[in-house]
Amino acid sequence: MFESRLVKEESSFIRTYIFPLGVALAFIALWGTLSALHLFPKSAFPSPMDVLVGFREEIVSGRLWNDLVASLFRVSMGFVLAVVLSVPLGLLLGHAASAREALLPAVNFFRSLSPLAWIPFAILWFGVGDLPVVFLIFMATFFSLVLAVMAAVANIPSVFFRVAADYGFRGWSLLWNVTLPAIMPQIITALRVTAGVAWLVVVAAEMIAGRDGLGFAIWDARNGLRTDLLVCGMIVIGIIGVLLDRLLVRLTHLPNVRWGYER
Amino acid sequence: MSDKPLSLINVSHAYGTSAVFEELSVEIERGEFVAVVGPSGCGKTTLLNLLSGFLRPTSGVINRQGTTRMVYQSDGLFPWLTVKENIALGLRHLRDEKARRAQMKDLLELIRLDGFAGHYPHQLSGGMRQRVELARALAGETDVLLMDEPFSSLDYQTRLRMRRMLVRVLTERPRTVVFVTHDIEEAAQLADRILVLSERPAHLIKELRVGVERPRDPTHPTVVSTVKTILDELGLREDARELSAVK
């Protein structure tokens, strides 16, 4: 039995780490082969080695770090602002049918609007820099979060409120001890989805309304025809996106939200 | 005011124009175990909601003495709280931390889940979850337990075990119980008195007293004859005879 468990652990280690690493290496080999074949001009298809050198340049100059911090700062600001404001509004819409009827069409309208459509106004109103990007991230995530919270509240089984009343939960204690824990699993799922969207939007927004950040770095590399640096930016954006999701997945492992994912 | 823990006097209730009860009068004695059976949709759960005070009757008077607690069909436990935290909800009124801890220990032992205090409801079987529900409702000084088909989501064997457990728990902690069930055998096995309700608008078509001590076996002659009487009252034995004649 002990042996079989060892074998199991070994095979799960191989599956979680070795297989994906193999795929990554195969991908880099394919990339290297394609660039060696010179199907495209060298300036339009950098080799893995070029990108590695580019990385070194970006790290030594400190630019990569600055851009990364700038992008993460904007995403955090816009996203946290959206979460803080969307949860109360979603709770209100979930509980009050009249508020829902009045506001839901507007919320749906703004949610359907691509956040990129706001770029011109973002620049006109906030100029260039942190503010327009924060604004765009907010617009990209706020309305989806409101809808997610609203739906989660509306779906709370009524028996929870019956039990809550039986045991004397009212007002704030009801909100804190029953409503919020009851919607937490769905909120976490919504956070994962919208954090992904926020990370997509920051790149697009910084390309146009930024003076630094990973999106701007990509735009700048393109303007300077430095495709090696462009790929550096792409790799960092992809890795951060995955890490961001991994970070939020950790929330789903909290013991008091597990129930939401195991039924 | 009477000294009965629960009494209904000429209670009628309607949802809009659809009448659920007409002129229902019932008195429940202290420490009595009353089961309510009847066709589905006859308003058994509405009756409990009236008794708990969750609903107000359209007309008539309901007297309630002491505290009542409801045990729900299933999933009345908060899934984000552990077994211990769920039961602790029922002990919130106890100021003394020591008393609370002692009560908690007793309750966990009572429902034989001592080793599961830190488990979450989704990690337990259906029967275990209902035991936790029961412990939560028993916690503190509840006078009346209102039980809404508490074992209906369980399989037959688990249900039998839960009945035995309920009898044991009530021997140790006597309570007045109103137990709604669609399971006639369950009613006959557990109750001191069985109220048989008619189709909507429901009225009392039969009141049966079961004069045998608990625990009772489902095959006990009194239990079997009680089941027969109720089936007769609900017109279900007739159906069975017709069906076998067709075959």
Coordinates of C-alpha atoms in Angstrom, one line a residue:
Chain A
M1 CA 0.0 0.0 0.0
F2 CA 2.8 2.4 1.0
E3 CA 4.5 1.6 -2.3
S4 CA 1.4 2.2 -4.3
R5 CA 1.0 5.6 -2.7
L6 CA 4.6 6.4 -3.6
V7 CA 4.0 5.5 -7.2
K8 CA 0.8 7.6 -7.2
E9 CA 2.7 10.6 -5.8
E10 CA 5.4 10.2 -8.3
S11 CA 3.0 10.0 -11.2
S12 CA 1.1 13.1 -10.0
F13 CA 4.5 15.0 -9.8
I14 CA 5.3 13.9 -13.4
R15 CA 1.8 15.0 -14.6
T16 CA 1.9 18.4 -12.8
Y17 CA 5.4 19.4 -13.5
I18 CA 7.3 17.3 -16.0
F19 CA 4.6 17.1 -18.7
P20 CA 3.9 20.8 -18.9
L21 CA 7.7 21.5 -18.9
G22 CA 8.1 19.0 -21.8
V23 CA 5.4 20.8 -23.7
A24 CA 7.1 24.2 -23.1
L25 CA 10.5 22.8 -24.3
A26 CA 8.8 21.3 -27.4
F27 CA 7.2 24.6 -28.1
I28 CA 10.5 26.5 -27.8
A29 CA 12.2 23.9 -30.0
L30 CA 9.5 24.4 -32.7
W31 CA 9.9 28.2 -32.4
G32 CA 13.6 27.9 -32.8
T33 CA 13.3 25.6 -35.8
L34 CA 10.8 27.9 -37.5
S35 CA 13.1 31.0 -36.9
A36 CA 16.1 29.0 -38.2
L37 CA 14.1 28.2 -41.4
H38 CA 13.9 32.0 -42.1
L39 CA 10.3 31.8 -43.3
F40 CA 9.9 35.4 -42.2
P41 CA 12.5 38.1 -42.2
K42 CA 14.5 38.0 -39.0
S43 CA 13.2 41.4 -37.8
A44 CA 9.6 39.9 -38.0
F45 CA 10.3 36.6 -36.3
P46 CA 12.9 36.7 -33.5
S47 CA 14.6 33.5 -32.4
P48 CA 14.4 32.3 -28.8
M49 CA 18.0 33.4 -28.4
D50 CA 17.2 37.0 -29.5
V51 CA 14.4 37.1 -27.0
L52 CA 16.7 35.8 -24.2
V53 CA 19.2 38.6 -25.0
G54 CA 16.3 41.0 -25.1
F55 CA 15.2 39.9 -21.7
R56 CA 18.7 40.5 -20.3
E57 CA 18.6 44.0 -21.8
E58 CA 15.2 44.8 -20.3
I59 CA 16.1 43.5 -16.9
V60 CA 19.5 45.2 -16.7
S61 CA 18.0 48.6 -17.7
G62 CA 15.3 48.1 -15.1
R63 CA 12.6 48.9 -17.7
L64 CA 10.9 45.5 -17.4
W65 CA 10.5 45.9 -13.7
N66 CA 9.1 49.4 -14.0
D67 CA 6.6 48.4 -16.6
L68 CA 5.5 45.4 -14.6
V69 CA 5.0 47.5 -11.4
A70 CA 3.1 50.1 -13.4
S71 CA 0.7 47.6 -15.0
L72 CA 0.2 45.7 -11.7
F73 CA -0.5 48.9 -9.9
R74 CA -3.2 50.0 -12.4
V75 CA -4.8 46.6 -12.5
S76 CA -4.9 46.5 -8.7
M77 CA -6.4 50.0 -8.4
G78 CA -9.0 49.6 -11.0
F79 CA -10.0 46.1 -9.9
V80 CA -10.1 46.8 -6.2
L81 CA -12.2 49.9 -6.9
A82 CA -14.6 47.8 -9.0
V83 CA -14.9 45.1 -6.3
V84 CA -15.4 47.6 -3.5
L85 CA -18.2 49.4 -5.3
S86 CA -19.8 46.4 -7.1
V87 CA -20.4 44.2 -4.1
P88 CA -22.8 46.7 -2.3
L89 CA -24.6 47.5 -5.6
G90 CA -24.9 43.8 -6.4
L91 CA -26.3 43.1 -2.9
L92 CA -28.8 45.8 -3.4
L93 CA -29.9 44.5 -6.8
G94 CA -30.1 40.9 -5.5
H95 CA -32.3 41.8 -2.6
A96 CA -34.5 44.6 -3.9
A97 CA -36.7 43.7 -6.9
S98 CA -37.6 47.3 -7.7
A99 CA -34.0 48.4 -7.8
R100 CA -33.2 45.4 -10.0
E101 CA -35.9 46.3 -12.5
A102 CA -34.8 49.9 -12.6
L103 CA -31.0 49.4 -12.9
L104 CA -30.5 46.0 -14.6
P105 CA -31.0 47.2 -18.2
A106 CA -28.4 50.0 -17.6
V107 CA -26.0 47.5 -16.0
N108 CA -26.4 45.1 -18.9
F109 CA -26.0 47.9 -21.4
F110 CA -22.6 49.0 -19.9
R111 CA -21.5 45.4 -19.5
S112 CA -22.1 44.8 -23.2
L113 CA -20.0 47.8 -24.2
S114 CA -16.5 46.9 -25.0
P115 CA -14.3 48.7 -22.5
L116 CA -12.0 49.7 -25.4
A117 CA -14.8 51.9 -26.7
W118 CA -14.2 54.1 -23.7
I119 CA -10.5 54.8 -24.6
P120 CA -11.2 58.1 -26.4
F121 CA -13.1 59.5 -23.5
A122 CA -10.7 58.0 -21.0
I123 CA -7.9 60.1 -22.6
L124 CA -10.0 63.2 -23.0
W125 CA -11.1 63.1 -19.4
F126 CA -8.0 61.8 -17.7
G127 CA -5.1 62.5 -20.1
V128 CA -2.3 59.9 -20.3
G129 CA -0.9 57.9 -17.4
D130 CA -2.4 55.9 -14.6
L131 CA -5.8 57.4 -14.4
P132 CA -7.3 56.6 -17.8
V133 CA -6.0 53.0 -17.5
V134 CA -7.5 52.6 -14.0
F135 CA -10.7 54.0 -15.4
L136 CA -10.8 51.5 -18.3
I137 CA -10.1 48.5 -16.0
F138 CA -12.9 49.7 -13.7
M139 CA -15.3 50.0 -16.6
A140 CA -14.3 46.5 -17.9
T141 CA -14.9 44.7 -14.6
F142 CA -17.4 46.7 -12.5
F143 CA -20.6 45.8 -14.4
S144 CA -19.8 42.0 -14.7
L145 CA -19.1 41.9 -11.0
V146 CA -22.4 43.7 -10.2
L147 CA -24.3 41.1 -12.2
A148 CA -22.4 38.2 -10.6
V149 CA -23.1 39.4 -7.1
M150 CA -26.7 40.1 -7.9
A151 CA -27.2 36.6 -9.4
A152 CA -25.5 35.0 -6.4
V153 CA -27.7 36.8 -3.9
A154 CA -30.8 36.0 -5.8
N155 CA -29.9 32.3 -5.8
I156 CA -29.3 32.0 -2.0
P157 CA -31.6 29.2 -0.9
S158 CA -34.5 30.7 1.1
V159 CA -34.0 28.2 3.8
F160 CA -30.8 30.0 4.8
F161 CA -32.7 33.1 5.6
R162 CA -35.3 31.1 7.5
V163 CA -32.6 29.5 9.6
A164 CA -31.0 32.9 10.1
A165 CA -34.2 34.4 11.3
D166 CA -34.7 31.4 13.7
Y167 CA -31.3 32.1 15.2
G168 CA -31.7 35.8 15.5
F169 CA -29.6 37.2 12.6
R170 CA -30.8 40.6 11.5
G171 CA -29.4 43.6 9.7
W172 CA -25.6 43.7 9.6
S173 CA -25.1 40.4 11.3
L174 CA -27.3 38.8 8.7
L175 CA -25.3 40.3 5.9
W176 CA -22.0 39.4 7.5
N177 CA -22.8 35.9 8.8
V178 CA -25.2 34.6 6.2
T179 CA -25.5 36.6 2.9
L180 CA -21.8 37.2 2.3
P181 CA -20.6 33.6 3.2
A182 CA -23.5 32.2 1.1
I183 CA -22.3 34.1 -2.1
M184 CA -18.6 33.8 -1.5
P185 CA -17.9 30.8 -3.8
Q186 CA -19.6 32.6 -6.7
I187 CA -17.9 35.9 -5.9
I188 CA -14.5 34.1 -6.0
T189 CA -15.4 32.6 -9.4
A190 CA -16.5 36.1 -10.7
L191 CA -13.2 37.6 -9.3
R192 CA -11.2 35.0 -11.3
V193 CA -13.0 35.8 -14.5
T194 CA -12.9 39.6 -14.2
A195 CA -9.3 39.6 -13.0
G196 CA -8.5 37.9 -16.3
V197 CA -10.4 40.5 -18.2
A198 CA -8.7 43.3 -16.3
W199 CA -5.3 41.9 -17.2
L200 CA -6.4 41.8 -20.9
V201 CA -7.6 45.3 -20.8
V202 CA -4.6 46.8 -19.1
V203 CA -2.4 45.8 -22.1
A204 CA -4.7 47.3 -24.6
A205 CA -5.3 50.5 -22.5
E206 CA -1.6 51.1 -21.9
M207 CA -0.9 50.8 -25.6
I208 CA -2.9 53.9 -26.3
A209 CA -3.2 55.8 -23.0
G210 CA 0.0 54.8 -21.3
R211 CA 3.5 56.2 -21.0
D212 CA 4.8 53.0 -19.4
G213 CA 3.5 49.6 -18.4
L214 CA 3.7 46.3 -20.2
G215 CA 1.1 47.3 -22.9
F216 CA 3.1 50.5 -23.6
A217 CA 6.4 48.4 -23.7
I218 CA 4.8 46.2 -26.5
W219 CA 3.7 49.3 -28.4
D220 CA 7.1 50.9 -28.0
A221 CA 8.9 47.8 -29.2
R222 CA 6.7 47.6 -32.2
N223 CA 7.4 51.3 -33.0
G224 CA 11.1 50.6 -32.7
L225 CA 10.8 47.3 -34.7
R226 CA 12.3 45.5 -31.7
T227 CA 10.2 42.3 -32.1
D228 CA 12.6 40.6 -29.6
L229 CA 11.4 43.0 -26.9
L230 CA 7.8 42.6 -28.1
V231 CA 8.0 38.9 -27.4
C232 CA 9.6 39.6 -24.0
G233 CA 6.5 41.6 -23.1
M234 CA 4.2 38.9 -24.4
I235 CA 5.9 36.3 -22.3
V236 CA 5.7 38.4 -19.1
I237 CA 2.1 39.3 -19.7
G238 CA 1.2 35.6 -20.2
I239 CA 3.1 34.5 -17.1
I240 CA 1.6 37.2 -14.9
G241 CA -1.9 36.4 -16.2
V242 CA -1.4 32.7 -15.2
L243 CA 0.1 33.7 -11.8
L244 CA -2.8 36.0 -11.1
D245 CA -5.3 33.2 -11.7
R246 CA -3.3 30.8 -9.6
L247 CA -3.3 33.3 -6.8
L248 CA -7.1 33.7 -7.0
V249 CA -7.6 29.9 -7.3
R250 CA -6.0 29.7 -3.8
L251 CA -9.1 31.5 -2.5
T252 CA -11.2 28.5 -3.6
H253 CA -9.1 26.3 -1.3
L254 CA -10.3 28.2 1.8
P255 CA -12.1 25.6 4.0
N256 CA -15.3 27.7 4.4
V257 CA -15.8 28.1 0.6
R258 CA -15.0 24.6 -0.5
W259 CA -18.7 23.6 -0.3
G260 CA -19.4 25.9 -3.3
Y261 CA -17.2 23.8 -5.5
E262 CA -17.8 20.3 -4.3
R263 CA -21.5 19.9 -4.9
Chain B
M1 CA -54.4 31.7 27.6
S2 CA -54.1 28.0 28.0
D3 CA -51.1 26.3 29.4
K4 CA -50.6 24.2 26.3
P5 CA -47.3 24.9 24.5
L6 CA -49.2 25.1 21.2
S7 CA -52.8 25.5 20.3
L8 CA -54.7 26.5 17.2
I9 CA -58.2 27.8 17.5
N10 CA -60.4 27.9 14.4
V11 CA -57.4 28.7 12.2
S12 CA -58.0 29.3 8.5
H13 CA -55.3 30.1 6.1
A14 CA -55.3 31.0 2.4
Y15 CA -52.7 31.9 -0.2
G16 CA -54.6 34.5 -2.2
T17 CA -57.9 32.8 -3.0
S18 CA -56.6 29.3 -2.5
A19 CA -57.7 28.1 0.9
V20 CA -55.2 25.8 2.7
F21 CA -57.0 25.3 6.0
E22 CA -60.5 25.9 7.1
E23 CA -61.4 26.1 10.8
L24 CA -58.6 24.0 12.1
S25 CA -58.4 23.5 15.8
V26 CA -55.7 21.6 17.5
E27 CA -54.2 21.6 21.0
I28 CA -50.8 20.1 21.7
E29 CA -49.9 18.9 25.2
R30 CA -46.5 19.5 26.9
G31 CA -44.0 16.7 26.0
E32 CA -46.3 15.3 23.4
F33 CA -45.1 13.9 20.1
V34 CA -47.6 14.8 17.4
A35 CA -47.2 13.6 13.8
V36 CA -49.1 15.3 11.0
V37 CA -49.7 13.2 7.8
G38 CA -51.8 13.9 4.8
P39 CA -51.7 13.9 1.0
S40 CA -48.9 15.9 -0.5
G41 CA -49.7 19.6 -1.0
C42 CA -52.3 19.5 1.7
G43 CA -50.5 22.2 3.7
K44 CA -48.5 20.2 6.2
T45 CA -45.5 22.6 5.9
T46 CA -47.8 25.6 6.0
L47 CA -49.1 24.3 9.3
L48 CA -45.6 24.2 10.7
N49 CA -44.9 27.7 9.4
L50 CA -48.1 28.9 11.2
L51 CA -47.0 27.2 14.4
S52 CA -43.5 28.7 14.2
G53 CA -44.9 32.1 13.6
F54 CA -43.3 32.5 10.2
L55 CA -46.8 32.9 8.7
R56 CA -49.8 34.6 10.2
P57 CA -53.1 32.9 9.8
T58 CA -55.8 34.6 7.7
S59 CA -58.1 34.1 10.6
G60 CA -58.2 32.3 14.0
V61 CA -55.8 32.3 16.9
I62 CA -52.5 30.5 17.5
N63 CA -51.1 30.4 21.0
R64 CA -47.5 29.6 21.5
Q65 CA -45.7 29.1 24.9
G66 CA -41.9 29.1 25.1
T67 CA -39.4 28.9 22.3
T68 CA -39.9 26.9 19.1
R69 CA -37.2 25.7 16.7
M70 CA -37.6 24.3 13.3
V71 CA -35.7 21.3 11.8
Y72 CA -35.8 21.5 8.0
Q73 CA -36.2 18.9 5.3
S74 CA -32.6 19.1 4.3
D75 CA -29.7 21.5 3.7
G76 CA -30.8 23.8 6.5
L77 CA -27.2 23.8 7.8
F78 CA -25.0 26.6 6.8
P79 CA -22.4 25.0 4.5
W80 CA -19.7 27.5 5.3
L81 CA -19.8 26.6 8.9
T82 CA -18.4 23.4 10.5
V83 CA -20.6 21.0 12.5
K84 CA -19.5 22.7 15.7
E85 CA -20.1 26.2 14.4
N86 CA -23.6 25.2 13.1
I87 CA -24.5 23.8 16.5
A88 CA -23.1 26.8 18.2
L89 CA -25.7 28.9 16.4
G90 CA -28.2 27.3 18.7
L91 CA -26.2 28.2 21.7
R92 CA -25.7 31.8 21.0
H93 CA -28.0 32.9 23.8
L94 CA -25.6 31.3 26.4
R95 CA -23.4 34.0 27.8
D96 CA -21.1 31.7 29.7
E97 CA -18.4 30.3 27.6
K98 CA -17.9 27.3 29.9
A99 CA -21.6 26.4 29.8
R100 CA -21.5 26.7 26.0
R101 CA -18.5 24.4 25.7
A102 CA -20.1 21.8 28.0
Q103 CA -23.4 21.9 26.1
M104 CA -21.5 21.5 22.8
K105 CA -19.7 18.4 24.1
D106 CA -23.0 16.9 25.3
L107 CA -24.8 17.6 22.0
L108 CA -22.0 16.1 19.9
E109 CA -22.1 13.0 22.1
L110 CA -25.8 12.9 21.9
I111 CA -25.9 12.7 18.1
R112 CA -22.8 10.5 18.2
L113 CA -20.7 12.8 16.0
D114 CA -17.9 13.6 18.6
G115 CA -15.2 13.0 16.0
F116 CA -16.8 15.3 13.4
A117 CA -16.9 18.7 15.1
G118 CA -14.5 20.2 12.6
H119 CA -16.2 18.7 9.5
Y120 CA -18.2 20.8 7.0
P121 CA -21.7 19.7 6.1
H122 CA -20.7 18.7 2.6
Q123 CA -18.2 16.2 4.1
L124 CA -21.0 14.4 5.9
S125 CA -23.7 11.9 4.8
G126 CA -27.3 12.9 4.6
G127 CA -28.1 11.2 7.9
M128 CA -25.2 12.8 9.7
R129 CA -26.3 16.2 8.4
Q130 CA -29.8 15.7 9.8
R131 CA -28.4 14.7 13.1
V132 CA -26.5 18.0 13.2
E133 CA -29.7 19.9 12.3
L134 CA -31.4 18.2 15.2
A135 CA -28.6 19.0 17.6
R136 CA -28.7 22.6 16.6
A137 CA -32.4 22.8 17.2
L138 CA -32.1 21.1 20.5
A139 CA -29.3 23.3 21.7
G140 CA -30.3 25.7 24.4
E141 CA -33.7 25.6 26.1
T142 CA -36.0 25.0 23.2
D143 CA -39.5 23.9 24.3
V144 CA -41.0 22.9 21.0
L145 CA -39.4 21.2 18.0
L146 CA -41.1 21.6 14.7
M147 CA -39.8 19.0 12.3
D148 CA -40.6 19.4 8.6
E149 CA -40.1 15.9 7.0
P150 CA -36.6 15.8 8.5
F151 CA -35.8 12.3 7.2
S152 CA -37.5 12.5 3.8
S153 CA -34.2 12.9 1.8
L154 CA -32.7 9.8 3.4
D155 CA -32.8 6.1 2.3
Y156 CA -35.0 3.7 4.1
Q157 CA -32.4 2.1 6.3
T158 CA -30.9 5.4 7.3
R159 CA -34.4 6.6 8.1
L160 CA -35.0 3.7 10.4
R161 CA -31.8 4.5 12.2
M162 CA -32.7 8.2 12.4
R163 CA -36.0 7.3 14.0
R164 CA -34.3 5.2 16.6
M165 CA -31.9 8.0 17.3
L166 CA -34.7 10.6 17.6
V167 CA -36.4 8.4 20.2
R168 CA -33.2 8.1 22.2
V169 CA -32.5 11.8 22.0
L170 CA -36.0 12.7 23.1
T171 CA -35.8 10.3 26.0
E172 CA -32.7 12.1 27.2
R173 CA -34.0 15.6 26.3
P174 CA -37.8 15.6 26.4
R175 CA -39.4 18.1 24.1
T176 CA -42.8 18.8 22.6
V177 CA -42.6 17.7 19.0
V178 CA -44.7 18.5 15.9
F179 CA -43.5 16.2 13.2
V180 CA -44.7 16.6 9.6
T181 CA -44.1 13.6 7.4
H182 CA -45.4 11.9 4.3
D183 CA -44.2 8.6 5.7
I184 CA -47.1 6.9 7.5
E185 CA -45.0 4.2 9.0
E186 CA -42.7 6.8 10.5
A187 CA -45.7 8.6 12.0
A188 CA -47.0 5.3 13.5
Q189 CA -43.6 4.4 14.8
L190 CA -42.8 7.7 16.5
A191 CA -45.9 9.6 17.5
D192 CA -48.1 9.7 20.6
R193 CA -50.9 11.2 18.4
I194 CA -51.3 11.3 14.7
L195 CA -53.3 14.0 12.9
V196 CA -54.5 12.9 9.4
L197 CA -55.3 15.8 7.2
S198 CA -57.5 15.8 4.1
E199 CA -56.8 17.3 0.7
R200 CA -57.0 21.0 0.4
P201 CA -58.6 22.9 1.9
A202 CA -57.4 20.7 4.7
H203 CA -59.3 19.7 7.7
L204 CA -58.7 17.0 10.3
I205 CA -60.2 13.7 9.0
K206 CA -58.8 11.5 11.8
E207 CA -57.0 11.8 15.1
L208 CA -55.2 8.6 16.3
R209 CA -53.6 7.9 19.6
V210 CA -50.8 5.3 19.7
G211 CA -50.7 4.0 23.2
V212 CA -47.5 2.0 23.0
E213 CA -44.2 3.0 24.6
R214 CA -41.4 4.0 22.3
P215 CA -39.1 2.6 20.9
R216 CA -41.5 0.7 18.7
D217 CA -40.5 -1.7 15.9
P218 CA -42.0 -1.0 12.5
T219 CA -43.4 -4.5 12.6
H220 CA -45.0 -4.0 16.0
P221 CA -48.8 -5.0 15.7
T222 CA -49.9 -1.6 16.9
V223 CA -47.7 0.2 14.4
V224 CA -49.0 -2.0 11.6
S225 CA -52.6 -1.6 12.5
T226 CA -52.1 2.2 12.8
V227 CA -50.6 2.3 9.3
K228 CA -53.6 0.3 8.1
T229 CA -56.1 2.7 9.7
I230 CA -54.3 5.8 8.2
L231 CA -54.1 4.2 4.7
D232 CA -57.9 3.5 5.0
E233 CA -58.5 7.1 6.0
L234 CA -56.5 8.4 3.0
G235 CA -58.3 6.0 0.7
L236 CA -55.1 4.4 -0.2
R237 CA -55.8 0.7 0.7
E238 CA -58.8 0.8 -1.6
D239 CA -56.5 1.8 -4.4
A240 CA -54.1 -1.0 -3.6
R241 CA -56.9 -3.6 -3.7
E242 CA -58.1 -2.3 -7.1
L243 CA -54.6 -2.4 -8.5
S244 CA -54.0 -6.0 -7.4
A245 CA -57.5 -7.0 -8.9
V246 CA -56.4 -5.6 -12.2
K247 CA -53.2 -7.6 -12.2

